[in-house]
Amino acid sequence: MSSKRDSSRERGAEADGSVQSSTPNLSVSPIPATDTDRMKRAAAKQLIEKYYYQLTDGCGNTGCENQHCASSNKFFQRNISKNEAAVQALKLFKDKAKLCESTPSKIPKEERPTTALSLKGMPLSQPSTSHEYKAKQAQPYLTEGKLLSIIASCKKAGTWTELIRTIGQIFNNPSALNQSFLKRQETEKESAASDPAKNGQDQADCAGRGLSGNKLNKDEILVDLEAVRRSFEALFSIPEQPFQRALINAMSSLANEIQVEVQFNPATQRDPHFLNLFLIILEIPCLHSPEFLESAFPSFCKAMGYLPTASQAQLARIWSKYDIVKLRGFLESLQQLITVRVISDTMNVRQVVNDNDGVIGATQAMKILYYACVIGGRMDSEEVIAHEKAMNTEAASALRELFRGPGAGVREPKEYQQPKQDPLAKELGVEVANCRKPLIPFEDFVNEVLNEHMDVEKDFTIYKVEGTRQFNFMTHCFILTAATKNYAMYIDNRFRMINERRTSLLQSIVHGAPTMPYLRLRIRRDHVIDDALVGLEMAAMDNPQDLKKQLYVEFDGEQGIDEGGVSKEFMQLVVEEIFNPDFGMFTHDEESRQVWFSPLSFENDAQFTLIGIILGLAIYNNIILNISFPMVVYRKLMGKKGTLEDMLDSHPVLGRSLKNILEYDGNVEEDLLVSFVIGYQDVFGSNLTHVLKDNGDQIPVTNDNRQEYVDLYVDYILNKSIEKQFRAFRGGFQMVTDESPLKMLFRPEEVELLVCGSKKFDFHALEDATDYDGGFFQSSITVRNFWSVVHELSEEQKRQLLQFTTGSDRVPVGGLAKIKLVIARNGPDSNRLPTAHTCFNVLLLPDYVSRDKLKERLLKAITHAKGFGML
């Protein structure tokens, strides 16, 4: 790779007379391109070169105090030879000696008549002076005018040699590309192009100023992006694009060099506008071409992944101002790269996608793009975010006190553990939950192929290791499907359950306390709510950590052993009863068919805490519930406030009315006759009123204050009127999920999917994923008859079948294929009804003699099934 790079630079210098750098060969042996230590060795080589030129040429600072620099008065090796300088450079590198900040870079090959320097002592030419270095340190660069001139010249000459050499020269050199296409007046460009003596000074000036020489802020773009786009448009309009191979080769070399600079040298600290490189490269039209995806693009993405967090945040802020079409094109290129690499990896059984450098680099680059779309999208107002932050801080403080409180008797308080926070999000000061609508929909960042082939267990293990710098997809969860994230959280929950069992065993050994490895509940079917409330409330008061044990339910008088199925039925019974309108805890909206908290409920906080715990336990134990909450409930569980946009979903009629007030073109005060008072009815049908602000009944709503009226109205309905009930509800939920990666991995709409399951009933997917046992096969006549009957069932009957076989009528995250149903032969033909092990999703089916008999027996079983017993 290095030989190609050097030759391309020499050809570029011959083409336009620009100077290029070349360095004595200080390496001991070639560096294999596939060696994982290649970049470290390359970085070491660069440092040795800097020490070498510091000894021979100095840093150019006449006041330098470094005794190992030729520019210093303290330098005592004035007559050092080239060979001695090379040996001394190695020694300084080993001793980590001081290196001047303005240490000279490589000296141009055309201006330094020297043979190769080796470690074996070959003779070298005489050293050049610092004055000679200063006169020759100017970098070549490219402008729109220069490129168009070269294209015109090549067309006239009938050969593209000069263009190819220029492309290789500029796009092979980070410094040259970084100085190209900068924002300068056209007159400055032409002056610099026509006066070579002034070229170096112009470039030095340009590195530290904008158009007018004023100090730049950290997010200001020096690159003239419009000029870059016009230049690439002109370049790629050339027939057959004869330069493309040279561009890709140069870019491959450039990406590796950038990666070394970013990973081992503080490139972004030395040059705050080092990101110019990435901005220019992302404008190249052939990003999605197979050649570019195969070679240069993966290395370039990996280099972006090595950028410091502050630089990644800067790049995200810059991209957030880009056109959506441009960002979407970049995302499609990244998705294409990941898909190609994942599919290629399936041919290598020894490698998983978690170890593929191309996939890792593209995912890290996509993370920057993801946050760019978040901060560039429609965000909640700063006032709302500040209020939510204060509210969440108070809630977190109360929760920490609860977990630090003394346990019952021998139990020791446990320190509250805060979930991990993404460093890039922290640097940007942004939370994804605050983004209402990103520039590109969140769903577009998911890569289905990656999710199908990744090793979730291995990836989650890496994520759980404290202080690890190894890449994992859990910290890049935007690329994962809800099903993959659900499985990762399932693993995390199982680890916690096992840890609680060990803790319980240890407490019994040390303190003699009875062993309690499970959260055990004994329930009477005719007193479900009372028994659940007593059991869970006692567990929460005794030690909240007990809620994180595996749930184990026993129905009084029944023989069923809970391996998951009994817990499912218990939770469904709780939900059915507690959401019953007669219970008075929730109201039902006829249009949306969703439930909402009753602001006038007579139930105490414990009842709402119970339903919060049930919701948390359902997620923790991987159980789907039949709950019809609006999306705003899940947003509020994640620490958000309800807004007008949420009301359009939770209270559609009222939401549309308020929106109409904001959009009304006439005179609001005279035509609508509304004041800052709202009316509503209690559970008995009595009319009540609430004043939204002081003296609100005397203040009319006008065109000027209607926004305030709507904001107060929405805040009261969605937040203040149910504040007490929702605080208890959320507190119960957080007792179970406080240490879970739930908030880090899932957005509110995905939390709803975890709780309620998918709405897609694809029984063909269930058929494809079903296994057979006990003598049944996919081709068995009874099996074929069974699926023939199932596909004819109504949706309600299909729900009953799911309830019968799995203990829940809900579709899990990822679809019915995730259920892994097993149909087992339960003896020869008989009059017995089908039975099921709901804990293991096993359907026991006699080998019925006919389809009609199978249908009659199956329908009777699923419509009259209730309770558990021993078979």
Coordinates of N, CA, C and O in Angstrom, one line a residue, residues 235-374:
L235 N -16.5 16.5 -12.0 CA -15.6 15.4 -12.1 C -16.3 14.1 -12.6 O -15.8 13.4 -13.5
F236 N -17.4 13.8 -12.0 CA -18.1 12.6 -12.3 C -19.0 12.6 -13.5 O -19.6 11.6 -13.9
S237 N -19.0 13.8 -14.1 CA -19.7 13.9 -15.4 C -18.8 13.5 -16.6 O -19.2 13.5 -17.7
I238 N -17.5 13.3 -16.3 CA -16.5 12.9 -17.3 C -16.9 11.5 -17.8 O -17.1 10.6 -17.0
P239 N -17.0 11.3 -19.1 CA -17.3 9.9 -19.6 C -16.4 8.9 -19.1 O -15.1 9.1 -19.1
E240 N -16.9 7.7 -18.7 CA -16.2 6.5 -18.3 C -15.3 6.8 -17.0 O -14.7 5.8 -16.5
Q241 N -15.3 8.0 -16.5 CA -14.6 8.3 -15.2 C -13.3 7.6 -15.1 O -13.1 6.7 -14.3
P242 N -12.3 8.0 -15.9 CA -11.0 7.4 -15.9 C -10.2 7.6 -14.6 O -9.2 6.9 -14.4
F243 N -10.6 8.5 -13.8 CA -9.9 8.8 -12.6 C -10.4 7.9 -11.4 O -9.7 8.0 -10.3
Q244 N -11.4 7.2 -11.5 CA -12.1 6.5 -10.4 C -11.2 5.6 -9.7 O -11.1 5.5 -8.4
R245 N -10.4 4.8 -10.4 CA -9.5 3.8 -9.8 C -8.4 4.5 -9.0 O -8.1 4.1 -7.8
A246 N -7.9 5.6 -9.5 CA -6.9 6.4 -8.8 C -7.5 7.0 -7.5 O -6.8 7.0 -6.5
L247 N -8.8 7.4 -7.6 CA -9.4 8.0 -6.5 C -9.6 7.0 -5.4 O -9.3 7.3 -4.2
I248 N -10.1 5.8 -5.7 CA -10.3 4.8 -4.8 C -9.0 4.3 -4.1 O -9.0 4.1 -2.9
N249 N -8.0 4.1 -4.9 CA -6.7 3.8 -4.4 C -6.1 4.8 -3.4 O -5.6 4.5 -2.3
A250 N -6.3 6.1 -3.8 CA -5.8 7.2 -3.0 C -6.6 7.2 -1.7 O -6.1 7.4 -0.6
M251 N -7.9 7.0 -1.8 CA -8.8 7.1 -0.6 C -8.5 5.9 0.3 O -8.6 6.1 1.6
S252 N -8.2 4.8 -0.2 CA -7.8 3.6 0.7 C -6.6 4.0 1.5 O -6.5 3.7 2.7
S253 N -5.6 4.5 0.9 CA -4.3 4.9 1.6 C -4.6 6.0 2.5 O -4.1 6.1 3.7
L254 N -5.4 7.0 2.1 CA -5.8 8.1 3.0 C -6.5 7.7 4.2 O -6.2 8.2 5.3
A255 N -7.5 6.8 4.1 CA -8.2 6.3 5.2 C -7.4 5.7 6.3 O -7.5 5.9 7.5
N256 N -6.4 4.8 5.8 CA -5.5 4.2 6.8 C -4.6 5.2 7.5 O -4.4 5.1 8.7
E257 N -4.2 6.3 6.7 CA -3.3 7.3 7.3 C -4.1 8.1 8.3 O -3.6 8.5 9.4
I258 N -5.4 8.4 8.0 CA -6.2 9.2 8.9 C -6.5 8.4 10.2 O -6.5 8.9 11.3
Q259 N -6.7 7.1 10.0 CA -6.9 6.2 11.1 C -5.8 6.2 12.1 O -6.0 6.3 13.3
V260 N -4.6 6.2 11.6 CA -3.4 6.3 12.4 C -3.3 7.6 13.1 O -3.1 7.7 14.3
E261 N -3.5 8.7 12.4 CA -3.5 10.0 13.0 C -4.5 10.2 14.1 O -4.2 10.8 15.2
V262 N -5.7 9.7 13.9 CA -6.8 9.9 14.9 C -6.6 9.0 16.1 O -6.8 9.4 17.2
Q263 N -6.1 7.7 15.8 CA -6.0 6.7 16.9 C -4.8 6.9 17.8 O -4.9 6.8 19.0
F264 N -3.7 7.3 17.2 CA -2.5 7.4 18.0 C -1.9 8.8 18.1 O -1.0 9.0 19.0
N265 N -2.3 9.7 17.3 CA -1.8 11.1 17.4 C -3.0 12.0 17.7 O -4.1 11.8 17.0
P266 N -2.9 13.0 18.5 CA -4.0 13.9 18.7 C -4.3 14.8 17.6 O -4.1 16.1 17.7
A267 N -4.7 14.3 16.4 CA -4.9 15.0 15.2 C -5.9 16.1 15.4 O -5.7 17.3 15.0
T268 N -7.0 15.8 16.0 CA -8.1 16.8 16.2 C -7.7 17.8 17.2 O -8.3 18.9 17.2
Q269 N -6.8 17.5 18.1 CA -6.3 18.6 19.0 C -5.4 19.5 18.4 O -5.4 20.7 18.6
R270 N -4.5 19.0 17.5 CA -3.5 19.8 16.8 C -4.2 20.7 15.8 O -3.8 21.8 15.6
D271 N -5.2 20.2 15.2 CA -5.9 20.9 14.1 C -7.4 20.8 14.4 O -8.0 19.8 14.1
P272 N -8.0 21.9 14.9 CA -9.5 21.8 15.2 C -10.3 21.6 14.0 O -11.5 21.2 14.1
H273 N -9.8 21.8 12.8 CA -10.6 21.7 11.6 C -10.1 20.4 10.8 O -10.2 20.4 9.6
F274 N -9.6 19.4 11.5 CA -9.3 18.2 10.9 C -10.5 17.5 10.3 O -10.3 16.7 9.4
L275 N -11.7 17.8 10.8 CA -12.9 17.2 10.3 C -13.2 17.6 8.9 O -14.1 17.0 8.3
N276 N -12.5 18.6 8.3 CA -12.7 19.0 6.9 C -12.6 17.8 6.0 O -13.3 17.6 5.0
L277 N -11.7 16.9 6.4 CA -11.4 15.7 5.6 C -12.7 14.9 5.4 O -13.1 14.5 4.3
F278 N -13.4 14.6 6.5 CA -14.6 13.8 6.5 C -15.7 14.5 5.8 O -16.5 13.9 5.1
L279 N -15.8 15.8 5.9 CA -16.9 16.5 5.2 C -16.7 16.5 3.7 O -17.6 16.3 2.9
I280 N -15.4 16.5 3.2 CA -15.1 16.5 1.8 C -15.4 15.1 1.3 O -16.1 14.9 0.2
I281 N -14.9 14.1 2.0 CA -15.0 12.7 1.5 C -16.5 12.2 1.4 O -16.9 11.5 0.5
L282 N -17.3 12.7 2.4 CA -18.7 12.3 2.3 C -19.5 12.9 1.2 O -20.6 12.4 0.9
E283 N -18.9 13.8 0.5 CA -19.6 14.4 -0.7 C -19.3 13.6 -2.0 O -19.8 13.9 -3.0
I284 N -18.4 12.6 -1.9 CA -18.0 11.8 -3.1 C -19.2 11.0 -3.6 O -19.8 10.3 -2.8
P285 N -19.6 11.2 -4.8 CA -20.8 10.5 -5.3 C -20.7 9.0 -5.3 O -21.8 8.3 -5.3
C286 N -19.5 8.4 -5.4 CA -19.4 7.0 -5.5 C -19.3 6.2 -4.2 O -18.7 5.1 -4.2
L287 N -19.8 6.8 -3.1 CA -19.7 6.2 -1.8 C -20.3 4.8 -1.8 O -19.8 3.9 -1.1
H288 N -21.4 4.6 -2.6 CA -22.1 3.4 -2.6 C -21.6 2.4 -3.6 O -22.2 1.3 -3.8
S289 N -20.6 2.7 -4.4 CA -20.1 1.8 -5.5 C -19.5 0.6 -4.9 O -18.9 0.7 -3.8
P290 N -19.5 -0.5 -5.5 CA -18.9 -1.7 -5.0 C -17.4 -1.6 -4.7 O -16.9 -2.1 -3.7
E291 N -16.7 -0.9 -5.6 CA -15.3 -0.7 -5.4 C -15.0 0.1 -4.1 O -14.1 -0.3 -3.4
F292 N -15.7 1.1 -3.9 CA -15.5 2.0 -2.8 C -15.9 1.3 -1.5 O -15.2 1.4 -0.5
L293 N -17.0 0.5 -1.5 CA -17.5 -0.2 -0.3 C -16.5 -1.3 0.0 O -16.3 -1.7 1.2
E294 N -15.8 -1.9 -1.0 CA -14.9 -3.0 -0.7 C -13.6 -2.5 -0.1 O -12.9 -3.2 0.7
S295 N -13.1 -1.3 -0.5 CA -11.8 -0.9 -0.1 C -11.7 0.3 0.8 O -11.5 0.2 2.0
A296 N -12.0 1.5 0.3 CA -11.8 2.7 1.0 C -12.8 3.0 2.1 O -12.5 3.5 3.2
F297 N -14.1 2.8 1.8 CA -15.1 3.2 2.7 C -15.1 2.6 4.1 O -15.3 3.3 5.1
P298 N -14.8 1.3 4.2 CA -14.7 0.7 5.5 C -13.6 1.3 6.4 O -13.8 1.6 7.6
S299 N -12.4 1.5 5.8 CA -11.4 2.2 6.6 C -11.7 3.6 7.0 O -11.4 4.0 8.1
F300 N -12.4 4.3 6.1 CA -12.8 5.6 6.4 C -13.8 5.7 7.6 O -13.7 6.5 8.5
C301 N -14.8 4.7 7.5 CA -15.7 4.7 8.6 C -15.0 4.3 10.0 O -15.4 4.8 11.0
K302 N -14.1 3.4 9.9 CA -13.3 3.0 11.1 C -12.6 4.2 11.6 O -12.5 4.4 12.9
A303 N -12.0 5.0 10.8 CA -11.3 6.2 11.2 C -12.3 7.2 12.0 O -11.9 7.8 13.0
M304 N -13.5 7.3 11.5 CA -14.5 8.1 12.2 C -14.8 7.6 13.5 O -15.1 8.3 14.5
G305 N -14.8 6.2 13.7 CA -15.1 5.6 14.9 C -14.0 5.9 16.0 O -14.2 5.8 17.2
Y306 N -12.8 6.2 15.5 CA -11.6 6.4 16.4 C -11.6 7.9 16.8 O -10.7 8.3 17.6
L307 N -12.4 8.8 16.2 CA -12.4 10.2 16.6 C -12.8 10.3 18.1 O -13.6 9.6 18.6
P308 N -12.2 11.3 18.8 CA -12.6 11.6 20.2 C -14.0 11.9 20.2 O -14.6 12.4 19.3
T309 N -14.6 11.7 21.4 CA -16.1 11.9 21.5 C -16.4 13.4 21.2 O -17.5 13.6 20.6
A310 N -15.6 14.3 21.6 CA -15.8 15.7 21.3 C -15.9 16.0 19.8 O -16.7 16.8 19.3
S311 N -15.0 15.3 19.1 CA -15.0 15.5 17.6 C -16.2 14.9 17.0 O -16.7 15.4 16.0
Q312 N -16.5 13.7 17.5 CA -17.7 13.1 16.9 C -19.0 13.9 17.2 O -19.9 14.0 16.3
A313 N -19.0 14.6 18.3 CA -20.2 15.5 18.6 C -20.1 16.7 17.7 O -21.2 17.1 17.2
Q314 N -19.0 17.2 17.4 CA -18.8 18.3 16.5 C -19.3 17.9 15.1 O -20.1 18.7 14.4
L315 N -18.9 16.7 14.7 CA -19.3 16.2 13.4 C -20.9 16.0 13.3 O -21.5 16.3 12.3
A316 N -21.4 15.5 14.4 CA -22.9 15.3 14.5 C -23.6 16.7 14.4 O -24.6 16.8 13.7
R317 N -23.1 17.7 15.1 CA -23.8 19.0 15.0 C -23.7 19.6 13.6 O -24.6 20.3 13.1
I318 N -22.6 19.4 12.9 CA -22.4 19.9 11.5 C -23.4 19.1 10.6 O -24.1 19.7 9.8
W319 N -23.5 17.8 10.7 CA -24.4 17.0 9.9 C -25.8 17.3 10.1 O -26.7 17.2 9.2
S320 N -26.1 17.8 11.4 CA -27.5 18.0 11.7 C -28.1 19.2 10.9 O -29.3 19.3 10.8
K321 N -27.2 19.9 10.2 CA -27.7 21.1 9.4 C -27.7 20.7 7.9 O -28.0 21.5 7.0
Y322 N -27.4 19.4 7.6 CA -27.4 19.0 6.2 C -28.8 18.7 5.7 O -29.7 18.6 6.4
D323 N -28.9 18.7 4.4 CA -30.1 18.3 3.7 C -30.4 16.8 4.0 O -29.5 16.0 4.0
I324 N -31.7 16.5 4.2 CA -32.1 15.2 4.5 C -31.7 14.2 3.4 O -31.3 13.0 3.7
V325 N -31.8 14.6 2.2 CA -31.5 13.7 1.1 C -30.0 13.3 1.2 O -29.7 12.1 0.9
K326 N -29.1 14.2 1.5 CA -27.7 13.9 1.6 C -27.5 12.9 2.8 O -26.7 12.0 2.7
L327 N -28.1 13.2 3.9 CA -28.0 12.3 5.1 C -28.5 10.9 4.8 O -27.9 9.9 5.2
R328 N -29.6 10.8 4.1 CA -30.2 9.5 3.8 C -29.3 8.8 2.8 O -29.2 7.5 2.9
G329 N -28.7 9.5 1.9 CA -27.7 8.8 1.0 C -26.6 8.2 1.7 O -26.1 7.1 1.4
F330 N -26.1 8.9 2.7 CA -25.0 8.4 3.6 C -25.4 7.2 4.4 O -24.7 6.2 4.5
L331 N -26.6 7.3 4.9 CA -27.1 6.2 5.7 C -27.3 4.9 4.8 O -27.0 3.8 5.3
E332 N -27.8 5.1 3.6 CA -27.9 4.0 2.7 C -26.6 3.3 2.4 O -26.5 2.1 2.3
S333 N -25.6 4.1 2.2 CA -24.2 3.6 2.0 C -23.7 2.8 3.2 O -23.1 1.7 3.0
L334 N -24.0 3.3 4.4 CA -23.6 2.6 5.6 C -24.3 1.3 5.7 O -23.7 0.2 6.1
Q335 N -25.6 1.3 5.5 CA -26.4 0.1 5.6 C -26.0 -0.9 4.5 O -25.9 -2.2 4.8
Q336 N -25.6 -0.5 3.3 CA -25.2 -1.4 2.3 C -23.9 -2.0 2.7 O -23.7 -3.2 2.5
L337 N -23.0 -1.2 3.3 CA -21.7 -1.8 3.7 C -21.9 -2.8 4.8 O -21.3 -3.9 4.7
I338 N -22.7 -2.6 5.7 CA -23.0 -3.5 6.8 C -23.6 -4.8 6.3 O -23.1 -5.9 6.6
T339 N -24.6 -4.7 5.4 CA -25.2 -5.9 4.8 C -24.3 -6.7 4.0 O -24.2 -7.9 4.2
V340 N -23.4 -6.1 3.2 CA -22.5 -6.8 2.4 C -21.5 -7.6 3.3 O -21.2 -8.7 3.1
R341 N -21.0 -6.9 4.3 CA -20.0 -7.5 5.2 C -20.6 -8.7 6.0 O -20.0 -9.7 6.2
V342 N -21.8 -8.5 6.4 CA -22.5 -9.5 7.2 C -22.7 -10.8 6.3 O -22.5 -11.9 6.8
I343 N -23.2 -10.6 5.1 CA -23.5 -11.7 4.2 C -22.2 -12.4 3.9 O -22.1 -13.6 3.8
S344 N -21.1 -11.6 3.7 CA -19.8 -12.2 3.4 C -19.3 -13.0 4.6 O -18.7 -14.1 4.4
D345 N -19.6 -12.6 5.8 CA -19.1 -13.3 7.0 C -19.8 -14.6 7.2 O -19.3 -15.5 7.9
T346 N -21.0 -14.8 6.6 CA -21.7 -16.0 6.8 C -21.0 -17.2 6.1 O -21.2 -18.4 6.5
M347 N -20.0 -16.9 5.2 CA -19.2 -17.9 4.6 C -18.1 -18.3 5.5 O -17.4 -19.3 5.3
N348 N -17.8 -17.5 6.5 CA -16.7 -17.8 7.5 C -17.3 -18.2 8.8 O -17.7 -17.3 9.6
V349 N -17.4 -19.4 9.1 CA -18.0 -19.9 10.3 C -17.2 -19.6 11.6 O -17.8 -19.6 12.7
R350 N -16.0 -19.2 11.4 CA -15.1 -18.9 12.6 C -15.2 -17.4 13.0 O -14.7 -17.1 14.1
Q351 N -15.9 -16.6 12.2 CA -15.9 -15.2 12.6 C -17.4 -14.8 12.7 O -18.3 -15.2 12.0
V352 N -17.7 -13.9 13.7 CA -19.0 -13.4 13.9 C -19.0 -11.9 13.6 O -17.9 -11.3 13.6
V353 N -20.2 -11.4 13.4 CA -20.2 -10.0 12.9 C -19.7 -9.0 14.0 O -19.2 -7.9 13.7
N354 N -19.7 -9.4 15.2 CA -19.1 -8.6 16.3 C -17.7 -8.3 16.1 O -17.1 -7.4 16.8
D355 N -17.0 -9.1 15.4 CA -15.5 -9.0 15.2 C -15.1 -8.4 13.8 O -14.0 -8.3 13.5
N356 N -16.1 -8.1 13.0 CA -15.8 -7.6 11.7 C -15.5 -6.1 11.7 O -16.4 -5.3 12.1
D357 N -14.3 -5.7 11.3 CA -13.9 -4.3 11.4 C -14.8 -3.4 10.5 O -15.1 -2.3 10.9
G358 N -15.2 -4.0 9.3 CA -16.0 -3.2 8.4 C -17.4 -2.9 9.1 O -17.9 -1.7 9.0
V359 N -18.0 -3.9 9.7 CA -19.3 -3.7 10.3 C -19.2 -2.8 11.5 O -20.0 -1.9 11.7
I360 N -18.1 -2.9 12.3 CA -17.9 -2.1 13.5 C -17.7 -0.6 13.1 O -18.3 0.3 13.6
G361 N -16.9 -0.4 12.1 CA -16.6 1.0 11.6 C -17.9 1.7 11.1 O -18.2 2.8 11.4
A362 N -18.6 0.9 10.3 CA -19.9 1.5 9.7 C -20.9 1.8 10.8 O -21.6 2.8 10.8
T363 N -21.0 0.9 11.8 CA -21.9 1.1 12.9 C -21.5 2.3 13.7 O -22.4 3.1 14.2
Q364 N -20.2 2.5 14.0 CA -19.8 3.7 14.7 C -20.0 5.0 14.0 O -20.4 6.0 14.5
A365 N -19.8 4.9 12.6 CA -20.1 6.1 11.8 C -21.6 6.4 11.8 O -22.1 7.5 11.9
M366 N -22.4 5.3 11.8 CA -23.9 5.5 11.8 C -24.3 6.1 13.1 O -25.4 6.8 13.1
K367 N -23.6 5.8 14.2 CA -24.0 6.4 15.5 C -23.9 7.9 15.4 O -24.8 8.6 16.0
I368 N -22.9 8.4 14.8 CA -22.7 9.9 14.7 C -23.9 10.4 13.8 O -24.5 11.5 14.2
L369 N -24.2 9.8 12.8 CA -25.3 10.2 11.9 C -26.6 10.1 12.6 O -27.5 11.0 12.5
Y370 N -26.8 9.1 13.5 CA -28.0 8.9 14.2 C -28.3 10.1 15.2 O -29.4 10.7 15.2
Y371 N -27.2 10.5 15.9 CA -27.4 11.7 16.8 C -27.5 13.0 16.0 O -28.1 13.9 16.5
A372 N -26.9 13.0 14.8 CA -27.1 14.2 14.0 C -28.6 14.4 13.6 O -29.1 15.5 13.6
C373 N -29.2 13.2 13.3 CA -30.7 13.3 12.9 C -31.5 13.6 14.2 O -32.6 14.2 14.0
V374 N -31.0 13.2 15.3 CA -31.8 13.5 16.6 C -31.8 15.0 16.9 O -32.8 15.7 17.0

